[in-house]
């Protein structure tokens, strides 16, 4: 029904005036016309005549409030919010537009491999006090490691009672990780099972005593079946790890102990099952670490490329390679979702060595990978900020003793660094910077 304003029924002011004038004219004719038509005086009681003139029959009695006023500029009042007489029924109240859901951001840092062999371990030993001090080895990276979650791969075991070796290191070495800001250690490497389940379990326990998250190794089947989910910036992130192959000793120990769950191997079945479990457990982002066991080269092998693409197709969002002992390229892969859309997947084929006693130039140059991602309101993962920190393993002598220290190779040389080491550090930086020019990463 249209919202029309009903007009009051009544006589306009102009009509009333006309009726009054007409009445006065009639009265005048009655008073003037008789004398003109005869000489007989006519006596008229005007008061009686006026009283007998009933204008009420002609003009209705109206109060001031009832007299309609006409205004050419008058407009109809605006309907109230409760007015239901509009053409479309009730006028709907304005609805508040829901604010778009804010993106949830999170960040993490991944480092390469630490190899605390006999040479590196002995460099931290103090003969006078019979103690170890590893605190200075990665302390210069503290600023870059203090993110929401940072982790590295450790190619060592801690097993009290076993002889110290290139594989077995002292428990004191683990203290440098939390001191420098490392949050987790990935134990997935080719020699992780060389001491059997007891060596692996002892290392897991030692790391957990240092309040470090353990990735890539499991003490039981139940532990292996429980995805490593961490809440970073309100986003549930799964960190998975796979080893391409175990050493002959480790493979034999795993088979004899019937503990195939302990170190996840890089098979299609294991990859698919682990990523599926992580997604079912609520993972909104999946980070996969792969330990490559073959001989490393400057560029990833065809097998590396194929396996990483499989991981991307299975649902990995970030793929990080270790075990190459040298830095390899970082690039984009893609996967096609069920709705047909293409999603980017970040792939770093190899991050190199964080700590090593090797003097080979390509093995002393490494990098940290820094990722800041966000999950928008539609559940789409965005890669907001991708950076790298190039590092160099500085080996130097002081008072007749060898020391190892990891430093940022893009920084100015330390005051005590000799020219030979400075030149090596410069080449290490140039090699990483050149390799990353075609990558999606920026220098931090």
Coordinates of C-alpha atoms in Angstrom, one line a residue:
X1 CA 0.0 0.0 0.0
X2 CA 1.3 3.4 -0.9
X3 CA 2.1 5.9 1.8
X4 CA -0.2 8.8 0.8
X5 CA -1.2 11.5 3.2
X6 CA -5.0 11.8 3.5
X7 CA -6.3 15.3 2.9
X8 CA -8.9 16.7 5.4
X9 CA -12.4 17.2 4.0
X10 CA -13.6 20.8 4.4
X11 CA -14.3 24.2 2.8
X12 CA -11.3 26.3 1.9
X13 CA -10.9 29.8 3.3
X14 CA -11.7 31.3 -0.2
X15 CA -15.1 29.6 -0.4
X16 CA -16.1 30.9 3.1
X17 CA -15.2 34.5 2.1
X18 CA -17.3 34.2 -1.1
X19 CA -20.3 33.0 0.8
X20 CA -20.1 35.8 3.3
X21 CA -19.9 38.4 0.5
X22 CA -22.9 36.9 -1.2
X23 CA -24.9 37.1 2.0
X24 CA -24.1 40.7 2.5
X25 CA -25.1 41.5 -1.1
X26 CA -28.5 39.9 -0.6
X27 CA -29.0 41.9 2.6
X28 CA -28.1 45.1 0.8
X29 CA -30.7 44.5 -1.9
X30 CA -33.3 43.9 0.7
X31 CA -32.6 47.2 2.3
X32 CA -32.2 49.3 -0.8
X33 CA -34.5 47.9 -3.4
X34 CA -38.0 48.5 -1.8
X35 CA -37.7 52.3 -1.5
X36 CA -36.7 52.4 -5.1
X37 CA -39.8 50.7 -6.4
X38 CA -42.4 52.5 -4.2
X39 CA -43.0 55.5 -1.8
X40 CA -44.3 53.3 1.0
X41 CA -41.6 53.2 3.6
X42 CA -40.4 49.8 4.4
X43 CA -39.5 49.0 8.0
X44 CA -37.2 46.2 8.4
X45 CA -35.8 44.8 11.7
X46 CA -32.3 44.2 10.6
X47 CA -31.3 42.5 13.9
X48 CA -34.1 40.0 13.4
X49 CA -33.1 39.5 9.8
X50 CA -29.5 38.9 10.7
X51 CA -30.4 36.6 13.5
X52 CA -32.6 34.7 11.1
X53 CA -29.9 34.4 8.6
X54 CA -28.5 30.9 9.5
X55 CA -25.0 30.8 8.0
X56 CA -24.4 27.6 9.8
X57 CA -26.4 25.8 7.1
X58 CA -24.1 27.2 4.5
X59 CA -20.8 27.6 6.4
X60 CA -20.0 24.8 8.8
X61 CA -18.8 25.9 12.2
X62 CA -14.9 25.4 12.3
X63 CA -12.4 26.0 15.0
X64 CA -9.1 27.5 14.2
X65 CA -7.4 24.1 14.4
X66 CA -9.9 22.7 12.0
X67 CA -9.5 25.2 9.2
X68 CA -7.3 23.6 6.6
X69 CA -4.3 25.5 5.6
X70 CA -2.9 25.1 2.1
X71 CA 0.9 25.4 1.5
X72 CA 2.3 24.9 -1.9
X73 CA 5.7 24.1 -0.4
X74 CA 4.4 21.6 2.2
X75 CA 6.0 18.1 2.0
X76 CA 4.9 14.8 3.5
X77 CA 6.7 13.9 6.7
X78 CA 9.4 11.3 6.5
X79 CA 8.2 7.9 7.6
X80 CA 9.5 6.7 11.0
X81 CA 11.5 3.5 11.3
X82 CA 8.3 1.9 12.6
X83 CA 6.2 3.0 9.7
X84 CA 4.8 -0.1 8.0
X85 CA 2.7 1.7 5.3
X86 CA 5.5 1.8 2.7
X87 CA 5.1 0.1 -0.6
X88 CA 7.5 -2.7 0.3
X89 CA 6.1 -3.3 3.8
X90 CA 8.2 -2.5 6.8
X91 CA 11.2 -0.3 6.1
X92 CA 14.2 -2.4 7.2
X93 CA 16.6 -1.0 9.8
X94 CA 20.1 -0.4 8.4
X95 CA 22.2 -3.5 9.1
X96 CA 25.8 -3.1 10.4
X97 CA 28.3 -4.4 7.8
X98 CA 30.3 -7.1 9.5
X99 CA 34.0 -6.2 9.8
X100 CA 36.2 -8.4 7.7
X101 CA 38.0 -11.1 9.7
X102 CA 41.6 -10.0 10.4
X103 CA 44.3 -12.1 9.0
X104 CA 46.2 -14.3 11.4
X105 CA 50.0 -14.0 11.0
X106 CA 52.8 -16.2 12.2
X107 CA 56.5 -16.6 11.6
X108 CA 59.3 -19.1 12.0
X109 CA 63.0 -19.5 11.3
X110 CA 64.7 -22.6 10.0
X111 CA 68.4 -23.3 10.0
X112 CA 70.5 -26.0 8.3
X113 CA 72.6 -28.8 9.8
X114 CA 74.8 -28.7 12.9
X115 CA 77.6 -31.3 12.9
X116 CA 79.3 -31.3 16.3
X117 CA 82.0 -33.8 15.4
X118 CA 85.1 -34.4 17.5
X119 CA 86.9 -31.3 16.2
X120 CA 84.1 -29.0 17.0
X121 CA 83.4 -30.6 20.3
X122 CA 87.0 -30.4 21.5
X123 CA 87.2 -26.7 20.5
X124 CA 84.7 -26.1 23.3
X125 CA 86.5 -28.0 26.0
X126 CA 88.5 -26.3 28.8
X127 CA 91.3 -28.5 30.1
X128 CA 91.7 -26.5 33.3
X129 CA 88.1 -26.9 34.5
X130 CA 87.3 -30.1 32.6
X131 CA 84.1 -28.6 31.3
X132 CA 82.6 -27.6 27.9
X133 CA 81.5 -24.2 26.8
X134 CA 79.6 -24.0 23.5
X135 CA 77.8 -20.7 24.3
X136 CA 79.7 -18.6 21.8
X137 CA 79.3 -20.9 18.8
X138 CA 75.9 -19.6 17.6
X139 CA 75.4 -16.6 19.9
X140 CA 75.8 -14.1 17.1
X141 CA 72.6 -15.5 15.5
X142 CA 70.4 -14.8 18.6
X143 CA 68.7 -11.7 17.1
X144 CA 67.7 -13.7 14.0
X145 CA 66.6 -16.8 15.9
X146 CA 64.2 -15.1 18.3
X147 CA 61.1 -15.6 16.3
X148 CA 57.8 -17.4 17.2
X149 CA 59.5 -20.7 16.5
X150 CA 63.0 -21.5 15.3
X151 CA 64.6 -24.9 14.7
X152 CA 67.7 -26.5 13.3
X153 CA 68.8 -30.1 12.4
X154 CA 71.2 -31.8 14.7
X155 CA 73.3 -34.6 13.2
X156 CA 74.4 -36.0 16.6
X157 CA 73.2 -38.2 19.4
X158 CA 73.6 -37.8 23.1
X159 CA 74.0 -41.2 24.8
X160 CA 75.5 -41.4 28.3
X161 CA 77.8 -44.4 28.5
X162 CA 78.7 -44.3 24.9
X163 CA 82.1 -43.1 23.8
X164 CA 82.2 -39.6 22.4
X165 CA 82.7 -39.5 18.6
X166 CA 81.9 -37.6 15.5
X167 CA 78.3 -38.9 16.1
X168 CA 78.0 -39.0 19.8
X169 CA 78.5 -35.6 21.5
X170 CA 78.3 -34.3 25.0
X171 CA 75.0 -33.2 26.6
X172 CA 76.6 -29.8 27.4
X173 CA 76.5 -29.1 23.7
X174 CA 72.7 -28.9 23.8
X175 CA 72.8 -25.8 26.1
X176 CA 73.8 -23.5 23.3
X177 CA 70.4 -23.9 21.6
X178 CA 68.0 -22.3 24.1
X179 CA 70.7 -19.8 25.1
X180 CA 70.7 -18.5 21.4
X181 CA 67.0 -18.6 21.0
X182 CA 66.5 -22.0 19.3
X183 CA 63.1 -23.5 20.1
X184 CA 63.3 -26.9 18.4
X185 CA 65.7 -29.5 17.1
X186 CA 65.1 -31.8 14.2
X187 CA 66.7 -35.2 14.8
X188 CA 65.7 -36.7 11.5
X189 CA 69.0 -37.6 9.9
X190 CA 70.6 -40.7 8.3
X191 CA 72.5 -41.9 11.4
X192 CA 69.8 -41.2 14.0
X193 CA 69.2 -44.9 14.6
X194 CA 72.9 -45.9 14.7
X195 CA 72.7 -46.5 18.5
X196 CA 69.3 -48.2 18.2
X197 CA 66.2 -47.0 20.1
X198 CA 68.1 -46.4 23.3
X199 CA 70.4 -43.8 21.7
X200 CA 67.5 -42.1 20.1
X201 CA 65.4 -42.1 23.2
X202 CA 68.3 -40.7 25.3
X203 CA 68.8 -37.9 22.9
X204 CA 65.1 -37.0 22.8
X205 CA 65.0 -36.9 26.6
X206 CA 68.1 -34.7 26.8
X207 CA 66.6 -32.2 24.4
X208 CA 63.3 -32.1 26.2
X209 CA 65.1 -31.5 29.5
X210 CA 66.4 -28.3 27.8
X211 CA 62.8 -27.3 27.0
X212 CA 63.4 -27.9 23.3
X213 CA 60.7 -29.2 20.9
X214 CA 61.9 -32.4 19.2
X215 CA 61.0 -32.9 15.5
X216 CA 61.6 -35.9 13.2
X217 CA 62.1 -38.6 15.9
X218 CA 59.6 -40.6 18.0
X219 CA 59.9 -42.7 21.1
X220 CA 56.7 -44.8 20.4
X221 CA 54.1 -45.5 17.8
X222 CA 51.6 -43.4 19.7
X223 CA 54.1 -40.5 19.7
X224 CA 54.6 -41.0 15.9
X225 CA 50.9 -41.0 15.2
X226 CA 50.4 -37.6 17.1
X227 CA 51.1 -34.7 14.7
X228 CA 53.5 -32.0 15.9
X229 CA 51.1 -29.1 15.9
X230 CA 52.1 -25.7 17.3
X231 CA 50.0 -22.7 17.7
X232 CA 51.9 -19.7 16.3
X233 CA 50.0 -16.4 16.1
X234 CA 46.6 -18.2 16.5
X235 CA 47.5 -20.4 13.5
X236 CA 47.9 -24.2 14.0
X237 CA 51.1 -25.2 12.2
X238 CA 52.3 -28.8 11.7
X239 CA 56.1 -29.5 11.5
X240 CA 56.8 -32.8 9.8
X241 CA 60.1 -34.4 9.0
X242 CA 61.3 -37.2 6.7
X243 CA 64.7 -38.9 6.0
X244 CA 65.5 -40.0 2.5
X245 CA 67.5 -43.1 3.7
X246 CA 69.1 -44.4 6.9
X247 CA 72.7 -45.6 7.2
X248 CA 73.1 -49.4 6.9
X249 CA 73.7 -49.5 10.7
X250 CA 70.6 -47.5 11.4
X251 CA 68.5 -49.4 9.0
X252 CA 69.5 -52.7 10.6
X253 CA 68.9 -51.4 14.2
X254 CA 65.4 -50.1 13.2
X255 CA 64.5 -53.5 11.7
X256 CA 65.8 -55.5 14.6
X257 CA 64.0 -53.3 17.2
X258 CA 60.8 -53.3 15.1
X259 CA 60.6 -49.5 15.5
X260 CA 59.9 -48.3 12.0
X261 CA 57.9 -45.5 13.5
X262 CA 61.1 -43.9 15.1
X263 CA 62.4 -42.1 12.1
X264 CA 59.8 -41.4 9.3
X265 CA 61.3 -42.4 5.9
X266 CA 60.7 -40.5 2.8
X267 CA 58.1 -42.7 1.1
X268 CA 54.9 -41.8 -0.7
X269 CA 52.9 -43.7 1.9
X270 CA 54.5 -42.0 4.9
X271 CA 54.3 -38.5 3.3
X272 CA 50.6 -38.9 2.4
X273 CA 49.7 -40.4 5.8
X274 CA 51.5 -37.8 7.9
X275 CA 50.2 -34.8 6.0
X276 CA 46.7 -36.2 6.1
X277 CA 46.9 -36.8 9.8
X278 CA 48.1 -33.2 10.3
X279 CA 45.3 -31.7 8.3
X280 CA 42.7 -33.9 10.1
X281 CA 44.2 -32.7 13.5
X282 CA 43.4 -29.1 12.5
X283 CA 46.7 -28.0 10.9
X284 CA 46.2 -24.8 8.9
X285 CA 49.7 -24.8 7.6
X286 CA 52.2 -27.6 7.0
X287 CA 55.9 -27.3 7.1
X288 CA 57.9 -30.3 5.9
X289 CA 61.6 -30.9 6.5
X290 CA 63.5 -33.3 4.3
X291 CA 66.9 -34.7 5.1
X292 CA 68.7 -35.7 1.8
X293 CA 71.1 -38.6 2.2
X294 CA 72.9 -38.6 -1.2
X295 CA 75.9 -36.7 -2.3
X296 CA 75.1 -33.0 -2.4
X297 CA 75.6 -30.8 -5.5
X298 CA 75.1 -27.1 -6.2
X299 CA 71.7 -27.7 -7.8
X300 CA 69.0 -30.1 -6.6
X301 CA 68.8 -33.4 -8.3
X302 CA 65.9 -34.6 -10.4
X303 CA 64.9 -36.9 -7.5
X304 CA 64.9 -33.9 -5.1
X305 CA 62.7 -31.9 -7.5
X306 CA 60.3 -34.8 -8.0
X307 CA 59.9 -35.6 -4.3
X308 CA 59.4 -31.9 -3.4
X309 CA 56.7 -31.6 -6.0
X310 CA 55.0 -34.7 -4.5
X311 CA 55.1 -33.1 -1.1
X312 CA 53.5 -29.9 -2.6
X313 CA 50.8 -31.9 -4.3
X314 CA 50.0 -33.7 -1.0
X315 CA 49.5 -30.5 0.9
X316 CA 52.8 -29.1 2.1
X317 CA 53.0 -25.3 2.3
X318 CA 56.7 -24.9 3.0
X319 CA 59.4 -27.5 2.1
X320 CA 62.9 -27.2 3.7
X321 CA 65.8 -29.4 2.8
X322 CA 68.8 -30.3 5.0
X323 CA 71.6 -32.8 4.7
X324 CA 72.9 -31.3 1.5
X325 CA 75.8 -29.6 3.4
X326 CA 75.6 -26.8 1.0
X327 CA 73.0 -24.2 0.1
X328 CA 70.7 -24.9 -2.9
X329 CA 68.2 -22.8 -4.6
X330 CA 64.9 -21.6 -3.1
X331 CA 62.0 -21.4 -5.4
X332 CA 58.2 -21.6 -5.9
X333 CA 56.4 -24.8 -6.6
X334 CA 52.6 -25.0 -7.1
X335 CA 49.7 -27.4 -6.6
X336 CA 46.2 -27.5 -7.9
X337 CA 43.5 -27.5 -5.3
X338 CA 40.3 -29.5 -5.6
X339 CA 38.4 -26.4 -6.7
X340 CA 40.9 -25.9 -9.5
X341 CA 42.9 -23.0 -8.1
X342 CA 46.6 -23.0 -8.0
X343 CA 48.4 -22.5 -4.7
X344 CA 52.1 -21.5 -4.3
X345 CA 54.4 -23.7 -2.2
X346 CA 57.8 -22.4 -1.0
X347 CA 60.6 -24.8 -1.5
X348 CA 64.2 -24.4 -0.1
X349 CA 66.0 -27.5 -1.4
X350 CA 69.0 -27.1 1.0
X351 CA 70.0 -24.7 3.7
X352 CA 73.6 -25.9 4.2
X353 CA 75.6 -26.3 7.4
X354 CA 75.1 -24.1 10.5
X355 CA 78.2 -25.7 12.2
X356 CA 80.8 -27.9 10.6
X357 CA 84.6 -28.5 10.9
X358 CA 84.9 -28.7 7.1
X359 CA 87.0 -26.0 5.4
X360 CA 85.4 -26.4 2.0
X361 CA 84.1 -23.0 0.9
X362 CA 80.6 -24.3 -0.1
X363 CA 80.2 -26.1 3.2
X364 CA 81.1 -23.2 5.4
X365 CA 78.5 -20.9 3.8
X366 CA 75.0 -21.4 5.0
X367 CA 71.8 -19.5 5.6
X368 CA 68.8 -19.1 7.9
X369 CA 65.3 -19.0 6.3
X370 CA 62.8 -16.6 7.8
X371 CA 59.1 -17.0 6.9
X372 CA 56.2 -14.7 7.9
X373 CA 52.9 -16.1 6.6
X374 CA 49.3 -15.2 7.3
X375 CA 45.9 -17.0 7.1
X376 CA 43.2 -14.7 5.7
X377 CA 39.4 -14.9 6.5
X378 CA 38.9 -17.4 3.7
X379 CA 41.6 -19.8 5.1
X380 CA 44.0 -18.9 2.3
X381 CA 47.7 -19.0 3.3
X382 CA 49.7 -15.9 2.2
X383 CA 53.4 -15.6 2.1
X384 CA 53.9 -12.1 3.5
X385 CA 57.6 -11.8 4.1
X386 CA 60.4 -14.2 3.1
X387 CA 64.0 -13.4 4.1
X388 CA 67.4 -15.1 4.5
X389 CA 70.3 -14.5 6.7
X390 CA 73.6 -15.6 5.2
X391 CA 76.1 -17.2 7.6
X392 CA 79.7 -18.3 7.7
X393 CA 81.5 -20.8 9.9
X394 CA 84.5 -18.9 11.2
X395 CA 87.4 -21.1 12.2
X396 CA 90.2 -19.3 14.0
X397 CA 93.0 -20.0 16.5
X398 CA 93.4 -18.2 19.8
X399 CA 96.2 -19.0 22.3
X400 CA 97.0 -22.1 20.4
X401 CA 93.5 -23.5 20.4
X402 CA 91.0 -23.8 17.6
X403 CA 87.6 -22.2 17.9
X404 CA 84.4 -22.2 15.8
X405 CA 81.9 -19.4 15.6
X406 CA 79.0 -18.9 13.3
X407 CA 78.7 -15.2 12.1
X408 CA 76.4 -13.3 9.8
X409 CA 78.5 -13.1 6.6
X410 CA 76.7 -9.9 5.4
X411 CA 78.0 -8.0 8.5
X412 CA 81.3 -6.2 8.7
X413 CA 84.2 -8.5 9.6
X414 CA 85.0 -8.9 13.4
X415 CA 87.9 -6.8 14.6
X416 CA 90.0 -9.9 15.4
X417 CA 89.4 -11.6 12.0
X418 CA 92.5 -11.9 9.8
X419 CA 92.5 -11.0 6.1
X420 CA 92.3 -14.6 5.0
X421 CA 89.2 -15.4 7.0
X422 CA 87.7 -12.0 5.9
X423 CA 88.2 -12.9 2.3
X424 CA 86.6 -16.3 2.9
X425 CA 83.6 -14.8 4.6
X426 CA 83.2 -12.3 1.7
X427 CA 83.1 -15.2 -0.8
X428 CA 80.7 -17.1 1.4
X429 CA 78.3 -14.1 1.4
X430 CA 78.7 -13.5 -2.4
X431 CA 77.9 -17.2 -3.1
X432 CA 74.7 -17.1 -1.1
X433 CA 73.6 -13.7 -2.3
X434 CA 74.1 -14.8 -5.9
X435 CA 72.2 -18.0 -5.4
X436 CA 69.3 -16.1 -3.8
X437 CA 68.9 -13.5 -6.6
X438 CA 66.4 -15.6 -8.5
X439 CA 64.6 -16.7 -5.3
X440 CA 61.6 -15.1 -3.6
X441 CA 63.7 -14.2 -0.6
X442 CA 65.1 -10.9 0.5
X443 CA 68.3 -10.3 2.4
X444 CA 67.4 -9.7 6.1

